[in-house]
XYZ file of C-alpha atoms in Angstrom:
416
model
C 0.000 0.000 0.000
C 1.391 3.392 -1.028
C 1.446 5.741 1.973
C 2.160 9.399 2.642
C 5.643 8.387 3.838
C 6.256 6.614 0.552
C 5.259 9.758 -1.338
C 7.562 11.867 0.817
C 10.414 9.408 0.200
C 10.049 9.641 -3.564
C 9.782 13.454 -3.488
C 12.849 13.851 -1.265
C 14.840 11.424 -3.387
C 13.823 13.205 -6.594
C 14.769 16.625 -5.202
C 18.092 15.380 -3.830
C 18.930 13.674 -7.127
C 18.059 16.835 -9.045
C 20.351 18.765 -6.714
C 23.180 16.326 -7.362
C 22.712 16.623 -11.115
C 22.106 20.354 -11.541
C 23.939 21.774 -8.466
C 21.606 24.748 -7.803
C 23.471 27.787 -6.478
C 26.665 25.793 -7.158
C 26.176 23.811 -3.961
C 28.446 20.699 -4.135
C 26.852 17.407 -5.158
C 27.727 15.694 -1.882
C 25.734 18.212 0.154
C 22.552 17.573 -1.813
C 22.900 13.813 -1.350
C 23.622 14.079 2.369
C 20.813 16.598 2.979
C 18.385 14.277 1.199
C 19.534 11.316 3.281
C 19.214 13.271 6.526
C 15.757 14.514 5.510
C 14.551 10.933 5.050
C 15.557 10.166 8.637
C 14.297 13.387 10.237
C 10.898 13.145 8.534
C 10.445 9.545 9.652
C 10.623 8.054 6.179
C 13.566 5.864 7.153
C 14.622 4.704 10.642
C 18.085 5.850 11.684
C 19.304 2.272 12.147
C 18.215 1.383 8.607
C 19.905 4.484 7.189
C 23.140 3.637 9.014
C 22.856 0.083 7.689
C 22.588 1.486 4.165
C 25.743 3.538 4.735
C 27.535 0.450 6.051
C 26.554 -1.539 2.952
C 28.803 0.703 0.909
C 31.954 0.046 2.950
C 33.717 -1.923 0.231
C 32.895 0.754 -2.335
C 34.235 3.519 -0.056
C 37.491 1.615 0.461
C 37.845 0.975 -3.272
C 37.114 4.589 -4.181
C 39.510 5.871 -1.524
C 42.276 3.646 -2.871
C 41.665 4.629 -6.484
C 41.421 8.347 -5.721
C 44.634 8.208 -3.706
C 46.394 6.327 -6.500
C 45.103 8.811 -9.056
C 46.349 11.720 -6.941
C 49.783 10.120 -6.654
C 49.886 9.721 -10.429
C 48.768 13.313 -10.933
C 51.325 14.691 -8.505
C 54.144 12.773 -10.200
C 53.095 13.891 -13.690
C 52.419 10.360 -14.892
C 49.338 11.212 -16.927
C 50.933 14.335 -18.383
C 53.791 12.112 -19.540
C 51.397 9.668 -21.186
C 49.434 12.442 -22.858
C 52.620 14.139 -24.105
C 53.804 10.814 -25.490
C 50.515 10.556 -27.364
C 51.133 13.964 -28.972
C 54.589 12.908 -30.148
C 53.301 9.613 -31.535
C 50.442 11.403 -33.295
C 53.028 13.185 -35.459
C 50.716 16.031 -36.381
C 47.567 13.966 -37.016
C 44.486 14.980 -35.024
C 42.850 11.653 -35.853
C 45.846 9.649 -34.642
C 46.016 11.731 -31.455
C 42.354 10.951 -30.817
C 43.009 7.224 -31.254
C 45.951 7.365 -28.834
C 44.003 9.327 -26.212
C 41.131 6.869 -26.482
C 43.551 3.957 -26.151
C 45.204 5.441 -23.053
C 41.765 6.095 -21.571
C 40.827 2.471 -22.174
C 43.913 1.173 -20.372
C 43.480 3.568 -17.443
C 39.810 2.649 -17.089
C 40.406 -1.085 -17.243
C 43.197 -1.200 -14.670
C 42.583 1.900 -12.502
C 38.786 2.375 -12.734
C 36.684 4.804 -14.727
C 36.935 7.408 -11.965
C 40.708 7.671 -12.500
C 40.102 8.379 -16.185
C 37.634 11.118 -15.281
C 39.582 12.727 -12.440
C 43.210 12.608 -13.544
C 43.521 11.737 -17.220
C 40.974 14.336 -18.342
C 42.924 17.429 -17.164
C 46.130 16.022 -18.659
C 44.435 15.400 -22.001
C 42.988 18.926 -21.962
C 46.401 20.479 -21.312
C 48.120 18.488 -24.054
C 45.334 19.155 -26.568
C 45.697 22.886 -25.965
C 49.483 22.726 -26.336
C 49.084 20.780 -29.565
C 46.741 23.421 -30.943
C 43.842 20.956 -31.140
C 40.219 21.590 -30.244
C 39.877 19.947 -26.792
C 36.232 18.844 -27.007
C 36.669 15.606 -29.037
C 39.451 14.438 -26.737
C 37.507 15.347 -23.612
C 34.501 13.368 -24.849
C 36.838 10.452 -25.539
C 37.785 10.474 -21.837
C 34.161 10.735 -20.714
C 32.698 7.982 -22.867
C 35.533 5.451 -22.719
C 35.392 5.727 -18.914
C 32.014 3.986 -19.109
C 32.449 1.974 -22.317
C 35.512 0.141 -20.960
C 34.282 -0.118 -17.378
C 33.177 -3.749 -17.424
C 36.321 -5.318 -18.862
C 37.329 -6.264 -15.304
C 35.534 -6.168 -11.947
C 37.988 -3.461 -10.832
C 37.166 -1.156 -13.739
C 34.108 0.417 -12.113
C 32.939 0.744 -8.481
C 29.407 0.099 -9.749
C 30.490 -3.468 -10.505
C 31.070 -3.981 -6.784
C 27.659 -2.513 -6.001
C 25.745 -4.783 -8.375
C 27.368 -8.020 -7.271
C 27.979 -7.049 -3.637
C 30.069 -9.629 -1.818
C 29.638 -12.245 -4.558
C 31.313 -11.023 -7.774
C 31.970 -13.763 -10.353
C 35.480 -15.275 -10.416
C 37.852 -13.437 -12.730
C 37.922 -16.119 -15.443
C 34.151 -16.377 -15.377
C 33.920 -12.603 -15.639
C 36.203 -12.524 -18.659
C 34.281 -15.299 -20.411
C 31.037 -13.399 -19.954
C 32.131 -9.830 -20.612
C 35.156 -9.999 -22.945
C 33.233 -9.838 -26.226
C 30.623 -7.318 -24.987
C 33.468 -5.112 -23.728
C 35.300 -5.200 -27.061
C 32.109 -4.297 -28.909
C 31.357 -1.511 -26.433
C 34.838 0.027 -26.711
C 35.123 -0.256 -30.500
C 31.592 0.927 -31.255
C 31.867 3.923 -28.924
C 35.135 4.896 -30.596
C 33.577 4.621 -34.051
C 30.615 6.796 -33.074
C 32.805 9.497 -31.524
C 35.155 9.406 -34.503
C 32.190 9.960 -36.823
C 30.580 12.700 -34.717
C 33.842 14.669 -34.492
C 35.001 13.837 -38.018
C 35.388 17.524 -38.950
C 37.811 18.635 -36.192
C 39.600 15.289 -36.273
C 40.235 15.607 -39.994
C 42.746 18.375 -39.454
C 46.291 18.550 -38.148
C 47.859 19.343 -34.790
C 51.307 20.538 -33.863
C 53.834 17.775 -34.348
C 56.245 16.787 -31.629
C 54.929 18.463 -28.527
C 56.391 18.799 -25.047
C 58.634 16.177 -23.540
C 57.706 15.174 -20.011
C 60.253 13.043 -18.192
C 59.280 11.043 -15.137
C 61.216 11.530 -11.928
C 62.405 8.589 -9.833
C 59.261 8.761 -7.709
C 57.194 9.060 -10.881
C 58.625 5.773 -12.104
C 57.989 4.232 -8.681
C 54.373 5.403 -8.928
C 54.020 3.913 -12.402
C 55.292 0.549 -11.214
C 53.122 0.924 -8.125
C 50.045 1.248 -10.331
C 51.028 -1.972 -12.067
C 51.426 -3.612 -8.668
C 48.050 -2.378 -7.417
C 46.373 -3.667 -10.589
C 48.067 -7.032 -9.998
C 46.855 -7.147 -6.391
C 43.301 -6.405 -7.470
C 43.384 -9.033 -10.206
C 44.601 -11.623 -7.692
C 41.927 -10.585 -5.187
C 39.282 -10.812 -7.902
C 40.494 -14.254 -8.998
C 40.228 -15.393 -5.363
C 36.652 -14.127 -5.215
C 37.515 -11.525 -2.573
C 36.053 -8.080 -2.067
C 38.285 -5.465 -3.694
C 37.960 -2.431 -1.423
C 40.444 -3.279 1.309
C 43.125 -4.710 -1.054
C 42.824 -1.563 -3.200
C 43.291 0.771 -0.241
C 46.103 -1.198 1.402
C 48.070 -1.647 -1.821
C 47.708 2.027 -2.709
C 48.678 3.108 0.815
C 51.851 1.044 0.417
C 52.731 2.820 -2.838
C 51.988 6.204 -1.262
C 54.191 5.398 1.733
C 57.142 4.487 -0.514
C 56.753 7.659 -2.594
C 56.496 9.862 0.496
C 59.577 8.241 2.026
C 61.602 8.749 -1.137
C 60.514 12.390 -1.336
C 60.944 12.846 2.430
C 57.540 14.445 2.783
C 54.520 13.940 4.977
C 51.520 12.217 3.363
C 49.213 15.172 4.054
C 50.339 16.874 0.846
C 48.874 13.964 -1.110
C 45.848 13.285 1.069
C 44.850 16.937 1.057
C 44.237 16.924 -2.706
C 41.929 13.891 -2.743
C 38.234 14.712 -3.180
C 37.022 12.960 -0.043
C 33.565 14.518 -0.431
C 32.948 11.885 -3.112
C 32.613 9.319 -0.321
C 29.895 11.420 1.337
C 28.131 11.678 -2.017
C 28.143 7.912 -2.446
C 27.007 7.299 1.150
C 24.142 9.751 0.704
C 23.074 8.060 -2.517
C 23.062 4.676 -0.781
C 20.683 6.020 1.880
C 18.412 7.530 -0.767
C 18.209 4.181 -2.552
C 17.472 2.456 0.762
C 14.583 4.836 1.149
C 13.263 3.899 -2.290
C 13.639 0.207 -1.421
C 11.556 0.759 1.704
C 8.583 1.766 -0.464
C 8.362 -1.807 -1.751
C 9.681 -1.131 -5.234
C 12.375 -3.830 -4.927
C 9.879 -6.598 -4.256
C 7.630 -5.459 -7.100
C 10.492 -5.242 -9.594
C 11.766 -8.655 -8.500
C 8.302 -10.115 -9.064
C 8.115 -8.605 -12.550
C 11.598 -9.828 -13.453
C 10.906 -13.331 -12.196
C 7.645 -13.462 -14.125
C 9.256 -12.190 -17.330
C 12.144 -14.658 -17.013
C 9.714 -17.549 -16.601
C 8.100 -16.571 -19.891
C 11.279 -15.774 -21.885
C 14.697 -15.671 -20.165
C 16.441 -14.014 -23.104
C 13.823 -11.287 -23.548
C 13.746 -10.669 -19.795
C 17.522 -10.273 -19.696
C 17.589 -7.930 -22.665
C 14.697 -5.885 -21.261
C 16.347 -5.626 -17.841
C 19.596 -4.434 -19.397
C 17.853 -1.761 -21.455
C 15.719 -0.653 -18.507
C 18.603 -0.131 -16.071
C 20.630 1.583 -18.813
C 17.985 4.294 -18.926
C 17.257 4.252 -15.177
C 20.844 4.962 -14.149
C 20.606 8.281 -15.987
C 17.768 9.262 -13.671
C 19.386 8.372 -10.337
C 23.099 7.736 -11.168
C 24.465 4.266 -11.763
C 25.850 3.639 -8.262
C 22.456 3.766 -6.500
C 20.802 2.210 -9.553
C 23.328 -0.622 -9.310
C 22.576 -1.071 -5.623
C 18.846 -1.276 -6.321
C 19.410 -3.573 -9.302
C 21.582 -5.863 -7.197
C 18.813 -6.170 -4.605
C 16.263 -6.941 -7.323
C 18.498 -9.559 -8.942
C 19.035 -11.262 -5.590
C 15.346 -11.228 -4.694
C 14.367 -12.581 -8.110
C 17.074 -15.303 -8.070
C 18.083 -13.977 -11.480
C 20.015 -16.058 -13.999
C 23.648 -15.258 -14.916
C 22.341 -14.010 -18.262
C 20.089 -11.454 -16.556
C 22.890 -10.456 -14.182
C 25.222 -9.892 -17.120
C 22.686 -7.796 -18.995
C 22.035 -5.636 -15.949
C 25.775 -5.235 -15.402
C 26.250 -3.961 -18.947
C 23.271 -1.623 -18.610
C 24.605 -0.179 -15.357
C 28.111 0.394 -16.779
C 27.376 1.481 -20.340
C 23.998 3.177 -19.870
C 25.528 6.285 -18.232
C 26.999 7.351 -21.576
C 23.582 8.808 -22.308
C 23.756 11.805 -19.951
C 26.001 13.751 -17.587
C 24.033 12.401 -14.615
C 24.518 8.756 -15.545
C 27.617 7.866 -13.531
C 29.879 9.212 -10.841
C 32.753 9.117 -13.337
C 30.881 11.382 -15.775
C 30.036 13.828 -12.995
C 33.676 13.886 -11.899
C 34.673 14.412 -15.540
C 32.342 17.407 -15.738
C 33.882 18.871 -12.581
C 37.367 18.307 -14.022
C 36.701 20.123 -17.303
C 34.989 23.007 -15.497
C 38.203 23.525 -13.556
C 39.975 23.878 -16.896
C 37.562 26.552 -18.086
C 35.530 24.237 -20.342
C 31.922 23.187 -19.868
C 29.507 20.774 -21.494
C 25.805 21.335 -20.993
C 23.357 18.550 -20.272
C 21.722 18.954 -23.698
C 25.055 18.997 -25.528
C 26.101 15.756 -23.827
C 22.684 14.199 -24.429
C 22.848 14.854 -28.174
C 26.048 12.826 -28.381
C 25.010 10.252 -25.795
C 21.701 9.575 -27.560
C 23.740 8.237 -30.480
C 26.722 6.719 -28.712
C 25.002 4.891 -25.847
C 22.364 2.792 -27.674
C 24.710 2.155 -30.609
C 27.156 0.472 -28.215
C 24.635 -0.946 -25.726
C 22.571 -3.086 -28.090
C 25.551 -4.988 -29.640
C 27.100 -5.433 -26.194
C 23.889 -6.923 -24.805
C 23.437 -9.098 -27.890
C 26.963 -10.484 -27.429
C 25.877 -12.085 -24.154
C 23.751 -14.544 -26.136
C 26.645 -15.762 -28.277
């Protein structure tokens, strides 16, 4: 039965989500999420113990995000991404099209092994700076960072925090993951590249300055680069052992940070102070908002519908679920949408096929709009700091082509 409390929950959640997306009066996204979560508790829509339980459910995600943000900040401080971007300019040899391919390739590698948030937070400013120095129009290269951050985010479990949210404490073993998502990932990455290359065919048909700046890595920069390789290895081992990834990510990154700080003879505060810790508050607030939505009974109803559809046609149910969550995550962001989807999948005892389709929808769907994923929102913040901006409508015009063009083949590949 739908009650007044249920109505209040939906209204508060909608207002808080709108605040996160549009940032009225330039109030930070985290504040809107936290205020919405607190309002649910104060107005009696959600008991305090339940809200705290929702916050606790995100512990592994917080640890993973903290580790990845710290690693990204280390890489930024040591100029690692500037070095990669400058190398791309030299290899492009004056070709705007080749530079775009190289930037997209670097973004793919960073997303796969460091998470899509690292691509958004650290690679994006480096790409902007190098594009400006090369005399290229930044927008195509910035969109390459934004869209590949989602298109390549289900190659590995570690590529996207949303993957941890959907599967919770039971992610598939690494080999099983690769068998299920390898082909869909390739199709997603290649198709997204092709769409962006076509959309920006005019600016990418020109030339850029050949050569470009040379950026040499310091000793600690090289240590950081090898540290990133080590962290990726730790996460791959943890994933293959069917372990949660948050704590290994944070511990491994803390080890790299400690070595770098010792070599530079500096306190860690200089690194920690540049990490956007408010992101963790944003995620915690979103988890509470989703818990509020779950309390209205929507999870049980969606689970019933999914179970009924799967009984009639498993393949159609899986495809429909993937398409549905792909759109839904643009309304509430893919982290809370993934949390809700994970609860529905568990309640419906969903098949691996349905789980895979939902996973692809959660990861790739956000390429439709700026509100779709945390990575895209972080990307938008990053380019605003550089003096650029992309409006919601401008992003949507590109996303409306790029997202479904990549999503449908990726979902179809699950049935092969």
